[in-house]
Short mmCIF file of C-alpha atoms and ligand atoms in Angstrom, two decimals:
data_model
loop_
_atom_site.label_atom_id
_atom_site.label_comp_id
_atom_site.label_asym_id
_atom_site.label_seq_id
_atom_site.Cartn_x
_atom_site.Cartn_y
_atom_site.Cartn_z
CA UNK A 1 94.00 116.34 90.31
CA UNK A 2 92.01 113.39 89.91
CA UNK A 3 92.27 112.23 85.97
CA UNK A 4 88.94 112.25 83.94
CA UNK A 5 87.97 108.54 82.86
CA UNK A 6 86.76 108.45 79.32
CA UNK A 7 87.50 104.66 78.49
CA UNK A 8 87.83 101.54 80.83
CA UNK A 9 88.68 97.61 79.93
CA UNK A 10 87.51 94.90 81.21
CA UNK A 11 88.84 91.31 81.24
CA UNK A 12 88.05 87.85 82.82
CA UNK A 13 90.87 86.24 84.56
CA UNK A 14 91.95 82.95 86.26
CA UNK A 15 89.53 80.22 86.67
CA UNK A 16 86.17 81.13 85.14
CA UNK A 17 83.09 81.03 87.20
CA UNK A 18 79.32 81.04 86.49
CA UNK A 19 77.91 85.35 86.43
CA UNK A 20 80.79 86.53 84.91
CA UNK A 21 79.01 87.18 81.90
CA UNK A 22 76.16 88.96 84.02
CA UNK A 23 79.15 90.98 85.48
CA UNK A 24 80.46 91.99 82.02
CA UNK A 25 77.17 92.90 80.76
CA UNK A 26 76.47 95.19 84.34
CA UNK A 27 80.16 96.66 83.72
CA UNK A 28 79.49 97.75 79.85
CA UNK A 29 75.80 98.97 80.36
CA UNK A 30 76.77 101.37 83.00
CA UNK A 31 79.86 102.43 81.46
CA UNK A 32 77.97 103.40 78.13
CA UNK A 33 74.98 104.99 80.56
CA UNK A 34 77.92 107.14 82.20
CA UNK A 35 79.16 108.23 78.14
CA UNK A 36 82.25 106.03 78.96
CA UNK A 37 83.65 103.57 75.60
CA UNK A 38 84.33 100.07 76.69
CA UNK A 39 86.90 97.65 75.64
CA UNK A 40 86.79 94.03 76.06
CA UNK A 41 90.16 92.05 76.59
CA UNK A 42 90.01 88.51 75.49
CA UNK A 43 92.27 86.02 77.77
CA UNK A 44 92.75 87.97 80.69
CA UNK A 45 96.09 89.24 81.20
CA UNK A 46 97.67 87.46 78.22
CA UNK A 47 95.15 89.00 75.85
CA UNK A 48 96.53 92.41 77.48
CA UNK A 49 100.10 91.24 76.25
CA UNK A 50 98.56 90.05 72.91
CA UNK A 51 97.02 92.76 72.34
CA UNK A 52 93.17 90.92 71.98
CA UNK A 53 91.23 93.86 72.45
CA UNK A 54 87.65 94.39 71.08
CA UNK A 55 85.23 97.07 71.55
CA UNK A 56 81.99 96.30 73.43
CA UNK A 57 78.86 98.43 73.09
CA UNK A 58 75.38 97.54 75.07
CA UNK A 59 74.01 95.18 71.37
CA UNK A 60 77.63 93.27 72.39
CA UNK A 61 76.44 91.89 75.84
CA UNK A 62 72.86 90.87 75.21
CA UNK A 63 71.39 87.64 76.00
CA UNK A 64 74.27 86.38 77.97
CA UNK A 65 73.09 87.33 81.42
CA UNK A 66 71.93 83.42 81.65
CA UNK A 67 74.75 81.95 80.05
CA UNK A 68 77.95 80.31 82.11
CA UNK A 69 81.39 80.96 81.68
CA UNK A 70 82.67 84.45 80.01
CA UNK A 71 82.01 85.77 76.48
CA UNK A 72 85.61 87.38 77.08
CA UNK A 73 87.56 83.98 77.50
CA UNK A 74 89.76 83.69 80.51
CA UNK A 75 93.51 82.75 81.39
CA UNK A 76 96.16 81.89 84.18
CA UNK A 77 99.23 84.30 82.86
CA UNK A 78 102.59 83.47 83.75
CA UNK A 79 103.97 86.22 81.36
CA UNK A 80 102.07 88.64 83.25
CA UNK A 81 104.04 88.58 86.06
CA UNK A 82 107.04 89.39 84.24
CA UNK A 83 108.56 92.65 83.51
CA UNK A 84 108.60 92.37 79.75
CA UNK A 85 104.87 91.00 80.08
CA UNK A 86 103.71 93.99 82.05
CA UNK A 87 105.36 96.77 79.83
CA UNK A 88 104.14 94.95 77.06
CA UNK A 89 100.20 95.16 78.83
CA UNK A 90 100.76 98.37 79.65
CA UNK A 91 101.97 99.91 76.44
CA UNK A 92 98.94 98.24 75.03
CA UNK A 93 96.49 100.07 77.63
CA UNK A 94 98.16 103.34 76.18
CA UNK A 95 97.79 102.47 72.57
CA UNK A 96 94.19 101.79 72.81
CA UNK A 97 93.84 105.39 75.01
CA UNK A 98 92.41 103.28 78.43
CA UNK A 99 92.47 105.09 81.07
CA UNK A 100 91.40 102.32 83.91
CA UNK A 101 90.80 98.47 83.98
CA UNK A 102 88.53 96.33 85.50
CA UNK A 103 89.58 93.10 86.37
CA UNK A 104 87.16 89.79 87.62
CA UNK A 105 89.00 87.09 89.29
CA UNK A 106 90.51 86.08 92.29
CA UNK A 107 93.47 85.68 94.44
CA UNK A 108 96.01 85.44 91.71
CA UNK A 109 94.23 88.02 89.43
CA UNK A 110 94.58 90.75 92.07
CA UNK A 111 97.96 89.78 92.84
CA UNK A 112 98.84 90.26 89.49
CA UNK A 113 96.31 93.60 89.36
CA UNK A 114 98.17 94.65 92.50
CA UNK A 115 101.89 95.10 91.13
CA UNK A 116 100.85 96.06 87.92
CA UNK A 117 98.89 99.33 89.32
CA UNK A 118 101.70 99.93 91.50
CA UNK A 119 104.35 99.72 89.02
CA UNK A 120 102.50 101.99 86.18
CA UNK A 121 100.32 104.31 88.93
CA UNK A 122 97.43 102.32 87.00
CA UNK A 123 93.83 102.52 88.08
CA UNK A 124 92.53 99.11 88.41
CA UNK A 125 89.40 97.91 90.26
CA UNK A 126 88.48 94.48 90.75
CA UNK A 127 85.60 92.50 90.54
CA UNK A 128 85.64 89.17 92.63
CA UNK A 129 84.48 86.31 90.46
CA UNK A 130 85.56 82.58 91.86
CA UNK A 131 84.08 79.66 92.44
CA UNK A 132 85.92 79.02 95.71
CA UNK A 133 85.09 82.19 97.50
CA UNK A 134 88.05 82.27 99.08
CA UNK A 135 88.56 86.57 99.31
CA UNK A 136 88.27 88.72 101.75
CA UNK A 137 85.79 91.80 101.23
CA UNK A 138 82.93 89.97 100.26
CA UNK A 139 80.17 87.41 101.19
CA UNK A 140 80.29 86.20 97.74
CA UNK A 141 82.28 85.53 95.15
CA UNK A 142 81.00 85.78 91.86
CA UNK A 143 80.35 81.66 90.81
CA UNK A 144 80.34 80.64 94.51
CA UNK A 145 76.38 80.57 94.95
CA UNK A 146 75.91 78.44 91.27
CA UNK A 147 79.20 75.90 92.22
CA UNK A 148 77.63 75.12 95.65
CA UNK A 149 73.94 74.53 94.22
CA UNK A 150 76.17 72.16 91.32
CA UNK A 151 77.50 70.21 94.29
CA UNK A 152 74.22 70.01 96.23
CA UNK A 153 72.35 68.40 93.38
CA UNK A 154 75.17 65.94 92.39
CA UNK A 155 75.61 64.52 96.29
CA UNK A 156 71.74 64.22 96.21
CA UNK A 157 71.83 61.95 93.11
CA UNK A 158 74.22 60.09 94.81
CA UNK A 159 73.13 59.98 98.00
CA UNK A 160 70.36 57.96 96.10
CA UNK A 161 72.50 55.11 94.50
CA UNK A 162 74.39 55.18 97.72
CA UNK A 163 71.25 54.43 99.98
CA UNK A 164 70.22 51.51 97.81
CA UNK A 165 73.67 49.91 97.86
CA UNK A 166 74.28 50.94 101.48
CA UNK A 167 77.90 52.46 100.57
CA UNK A 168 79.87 54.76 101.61
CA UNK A 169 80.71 57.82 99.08
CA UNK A 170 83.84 59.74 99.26
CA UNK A 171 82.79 62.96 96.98
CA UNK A 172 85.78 65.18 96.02
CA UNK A 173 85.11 68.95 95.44
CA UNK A 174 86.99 71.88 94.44
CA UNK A 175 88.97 73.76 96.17
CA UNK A 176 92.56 73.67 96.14
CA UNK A 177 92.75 76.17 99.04
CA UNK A 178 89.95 76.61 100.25
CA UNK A 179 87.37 74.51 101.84
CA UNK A 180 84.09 76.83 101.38
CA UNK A 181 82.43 74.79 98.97
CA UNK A 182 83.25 71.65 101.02
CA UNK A 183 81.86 73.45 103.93
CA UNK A 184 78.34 74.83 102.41
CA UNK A 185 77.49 72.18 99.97
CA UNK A 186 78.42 69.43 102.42
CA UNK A 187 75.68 70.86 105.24
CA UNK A 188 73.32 71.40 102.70
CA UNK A 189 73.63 67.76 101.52
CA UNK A 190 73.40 66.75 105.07
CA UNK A 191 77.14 64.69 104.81
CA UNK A 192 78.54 62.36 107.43
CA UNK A 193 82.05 64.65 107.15
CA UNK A 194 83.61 67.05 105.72
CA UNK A 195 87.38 67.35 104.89
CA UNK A 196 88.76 70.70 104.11
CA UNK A 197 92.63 72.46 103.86
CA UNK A 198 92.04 74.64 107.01
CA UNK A 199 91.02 72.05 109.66
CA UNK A 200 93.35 68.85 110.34
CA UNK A 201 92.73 65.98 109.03
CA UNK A 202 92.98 62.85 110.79
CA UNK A 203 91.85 59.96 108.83
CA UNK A 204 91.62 57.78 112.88
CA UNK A 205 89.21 60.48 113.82
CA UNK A 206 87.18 59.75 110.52
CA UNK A 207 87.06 56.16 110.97
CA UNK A 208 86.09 56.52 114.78
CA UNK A 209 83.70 58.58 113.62
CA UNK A 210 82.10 56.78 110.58
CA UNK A 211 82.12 53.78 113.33
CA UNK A 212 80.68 55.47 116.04
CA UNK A 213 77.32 56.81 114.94
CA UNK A 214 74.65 56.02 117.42
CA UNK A 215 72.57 54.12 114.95
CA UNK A 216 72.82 52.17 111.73
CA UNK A 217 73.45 54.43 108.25
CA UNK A 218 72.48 52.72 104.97
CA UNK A 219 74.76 55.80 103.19
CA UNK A 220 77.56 57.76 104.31
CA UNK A 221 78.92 60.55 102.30
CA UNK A 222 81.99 61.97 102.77
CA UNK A 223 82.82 65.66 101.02
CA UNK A 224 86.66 66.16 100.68
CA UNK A 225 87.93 68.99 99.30
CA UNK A 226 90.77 68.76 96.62
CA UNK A 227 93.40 70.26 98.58
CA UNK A 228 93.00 68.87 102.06
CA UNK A 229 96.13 68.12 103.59
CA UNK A 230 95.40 64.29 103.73
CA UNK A 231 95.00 63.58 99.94
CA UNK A 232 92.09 63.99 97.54
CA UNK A 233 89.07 61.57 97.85
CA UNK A 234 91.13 58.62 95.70
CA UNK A 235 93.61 58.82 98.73
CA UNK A 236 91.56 59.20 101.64
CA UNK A 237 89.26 56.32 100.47
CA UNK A 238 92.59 54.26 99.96
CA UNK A 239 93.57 55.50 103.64
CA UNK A 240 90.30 54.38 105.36
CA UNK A 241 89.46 51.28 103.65
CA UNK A 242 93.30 49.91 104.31
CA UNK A 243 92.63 50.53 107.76
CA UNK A 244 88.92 49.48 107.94
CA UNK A 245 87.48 46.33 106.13
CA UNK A 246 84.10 46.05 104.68
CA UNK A 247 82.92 49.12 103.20
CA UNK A 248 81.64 49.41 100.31
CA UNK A 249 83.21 52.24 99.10
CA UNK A 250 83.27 54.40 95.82
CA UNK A 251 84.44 58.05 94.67
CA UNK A 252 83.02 60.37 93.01
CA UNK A 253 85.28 63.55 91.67
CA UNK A 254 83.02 66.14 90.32
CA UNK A 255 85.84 68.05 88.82
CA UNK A 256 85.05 71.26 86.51
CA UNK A 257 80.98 70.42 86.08
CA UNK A 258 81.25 73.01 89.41
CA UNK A 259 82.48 75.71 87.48
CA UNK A 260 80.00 75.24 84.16
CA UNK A 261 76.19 75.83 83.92
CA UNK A 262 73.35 78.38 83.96
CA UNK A 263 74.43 81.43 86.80
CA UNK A 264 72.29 80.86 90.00
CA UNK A 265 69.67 83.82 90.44
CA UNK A 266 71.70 85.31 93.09
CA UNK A 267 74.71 84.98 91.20
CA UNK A 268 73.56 86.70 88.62
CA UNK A 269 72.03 89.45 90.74
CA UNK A 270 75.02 89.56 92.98
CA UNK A 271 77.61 89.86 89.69
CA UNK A 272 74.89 92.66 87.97
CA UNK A 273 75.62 94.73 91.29
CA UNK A 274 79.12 94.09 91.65
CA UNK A 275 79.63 95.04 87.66
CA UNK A 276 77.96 98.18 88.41
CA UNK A 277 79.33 99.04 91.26
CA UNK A 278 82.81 98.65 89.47
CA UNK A 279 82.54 101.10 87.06
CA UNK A 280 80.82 103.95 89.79
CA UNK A 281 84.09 103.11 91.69
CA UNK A 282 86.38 104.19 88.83
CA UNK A 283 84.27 107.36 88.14
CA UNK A 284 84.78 108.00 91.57
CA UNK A 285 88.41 108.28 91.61
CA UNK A 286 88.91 104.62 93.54
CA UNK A 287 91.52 102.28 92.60
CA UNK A 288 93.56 99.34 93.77
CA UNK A 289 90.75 97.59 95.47
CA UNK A 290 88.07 94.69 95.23
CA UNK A 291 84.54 96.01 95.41
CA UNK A 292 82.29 93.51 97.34
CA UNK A 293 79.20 93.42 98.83
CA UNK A 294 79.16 92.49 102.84
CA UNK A 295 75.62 92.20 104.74
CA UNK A 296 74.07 93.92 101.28
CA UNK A 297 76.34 97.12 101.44
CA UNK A 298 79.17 98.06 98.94
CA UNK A 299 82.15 97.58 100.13
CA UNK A 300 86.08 98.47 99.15
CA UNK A 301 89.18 96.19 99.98
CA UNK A 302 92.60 97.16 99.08
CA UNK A 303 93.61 94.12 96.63
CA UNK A 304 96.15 93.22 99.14
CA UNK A 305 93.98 92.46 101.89
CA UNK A 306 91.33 90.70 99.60
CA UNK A 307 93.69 88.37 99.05
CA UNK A 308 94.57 87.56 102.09
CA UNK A 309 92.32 84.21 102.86
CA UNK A 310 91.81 83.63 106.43
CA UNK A 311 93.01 79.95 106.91
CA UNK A 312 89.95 79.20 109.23
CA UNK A 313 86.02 77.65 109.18
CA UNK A 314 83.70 78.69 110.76
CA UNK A 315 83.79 76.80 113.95
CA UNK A 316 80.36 77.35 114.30
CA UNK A 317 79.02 75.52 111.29
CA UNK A 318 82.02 73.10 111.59
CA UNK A 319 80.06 72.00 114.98
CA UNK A 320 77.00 71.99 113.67
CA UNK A 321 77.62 69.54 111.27
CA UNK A 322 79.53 67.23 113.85
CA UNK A 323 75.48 67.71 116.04
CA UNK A 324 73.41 67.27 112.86
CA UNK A 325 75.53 64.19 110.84
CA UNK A 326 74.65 62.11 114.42
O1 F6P B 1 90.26 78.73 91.32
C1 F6P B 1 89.11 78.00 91.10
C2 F6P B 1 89.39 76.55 90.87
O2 F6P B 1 88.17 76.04 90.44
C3 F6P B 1 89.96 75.75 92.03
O3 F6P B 1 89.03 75.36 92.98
C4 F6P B 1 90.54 74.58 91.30
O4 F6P B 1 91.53 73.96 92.06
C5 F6P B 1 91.11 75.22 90.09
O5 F6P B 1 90.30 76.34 89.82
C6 F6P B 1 91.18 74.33 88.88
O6 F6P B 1 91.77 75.04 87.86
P1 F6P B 1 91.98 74.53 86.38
O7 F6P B 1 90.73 74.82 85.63
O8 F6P B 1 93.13 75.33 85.89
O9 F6P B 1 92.25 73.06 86.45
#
């Protein structure tokens, strides 16, 4: 018989990521609307060892809807993926009388959410909240939508300085895995290439290319993604200006500004639904899976298939930035 939820937790795990705070306020709103108590988890999964729990009521999550980051602090544990870490999380669950978690992260999160549930027969749904959008199940991650805009506005203020100096830019991003916010921000800031971890990188194809555009180019930006293959932007400048004299080059790493600032609109509205959607999930009897949201309908993805990051751009878009960078 399926067990009758009476309290859930909720905690913020791995890197943090603009909306999770509109996600924690969606999660404890409609778990008090449903008569459910809410507990908040500070750390992530090391607050679950520590034992950092703090009750949340709907006064505790007002006026953060706008604000960056997450009101519940966030970690990468190492001692969660121990056995002595996990007993210790779970005897903690059963001292404060939780009877289901949520959990918003990504990849490592619902790795670690994945053995944990399977070990304890837990219920644990996930919420997908990363700036790198790198999980299956959903068109967004939670933080994607704000990181990308972040990106977009810095390569236009320096798309400006590079136009008046006539340089070329090599603009490093995050993404240690994934090259989405390489891809996205890089069209939208109309850049000369883009250098990501799933497509090779050959840095004689680059030159060729910045050489062979059919007419002159007072700036050329190039977006590189932290964990291309080739080296981060310090590298692949060093590569191409060895090999080619007389640019004028510079780098730019934007580093964690991408994961700070004011939620975009449709991350908030995005992380509201996903929140929401979360707790009707648990009512519901579902556990062990990411809820998403996939051409605007809920979805559910087993945690180990969320996970599972298809190592592949879109060719499509890949293309079109080869036809529109001319
Ligand atoms: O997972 C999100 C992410 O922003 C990655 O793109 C980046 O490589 C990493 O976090 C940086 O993590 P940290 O804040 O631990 O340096």
């Amino acid at each position: 018989m399926q067990k009758v939820i009476k309290k859930i937790a909720l905690l913020t795990s791995g890197g943090d990521a603009p909306g999770m705070n509109a996600a924690i306020r969606a999660v404890v709103r409609t778990a008090i609307y449903h008569d459910l108590e809410v507990a908040g988890i500070m750390h992530g999964y090391d607050g679950l060892i520590n034992d950092e729990f703090v009750k949340l009521q709907a006064v505790s999550v007002a006026n953060i809807i706008q604000r960056g980051g997450t009101i519940l602090k966030t970690a990468r544990s190492a001692r969660f993926m121990t056995d002595e870490g996990m007993e210790l999380a779970f005897n903690n669950l059963k001292k404060h009388n939780v009877d289901a978690l949520i959990t918003v992260g990504g990849d490592g999160t619902f790795r670690g959410a994945k053995v944990f549930g399977d070990k304890y027969k837990y219920s644990i749904v996930g919420i997908p909240g990363t700036i790198d959008n790198d999980l299956v199940g959903t068109d967004l991650a939670i933080g994607y939508d704000t990181a990308i805009n972040t990106v977009v506005d810095a390569v236009d203020k320096i798309r400006d300085t590079a136009e008046s100096h006539d340089r070329l830019f090599f603009v490093e991003v995050m993404g240690r895995d994934a090259g989405l916010i390489a891809l996205r921000s890089g069209i939208a800031a109309g850049a000369e290439a883009i250098l990501m971890p799933e497509t090779p990188t050959n840095i004689d194809v680059l030159i060729d290319k910045l050489k062979n555009v059919k007419r002159k180019k007072s700036s050329k930006i190039i977006i590189v993604a932290e964990g291309d293959e080739a080296g981060g932007a310090f590298e692949i400048a060093k590569k191409v200006t060895e090999k080619v004299k007389g640019y004028d080059a510079r780098i730019t790493v934007l580093g964690h500004i991408q994961r700070g600032g004011a939620p975009t609109c449709m991350d908030r509205v995005n992380a509201s639904r996903l929140g929401y959607e979360a707790v009707l999930a648990l009512i519901n009897g579902k556990r062990d899976l990411m809820v998403g949201i996939v051409n605007k309908k809920v979805e559910y993805t087993l945690f180990e298939n969320a996970v599972k990051h298809i190592q592949k751009m879109d060719p499509e878009l890949v293309k079109m930035l080869e036809v529109l960078s001319l």
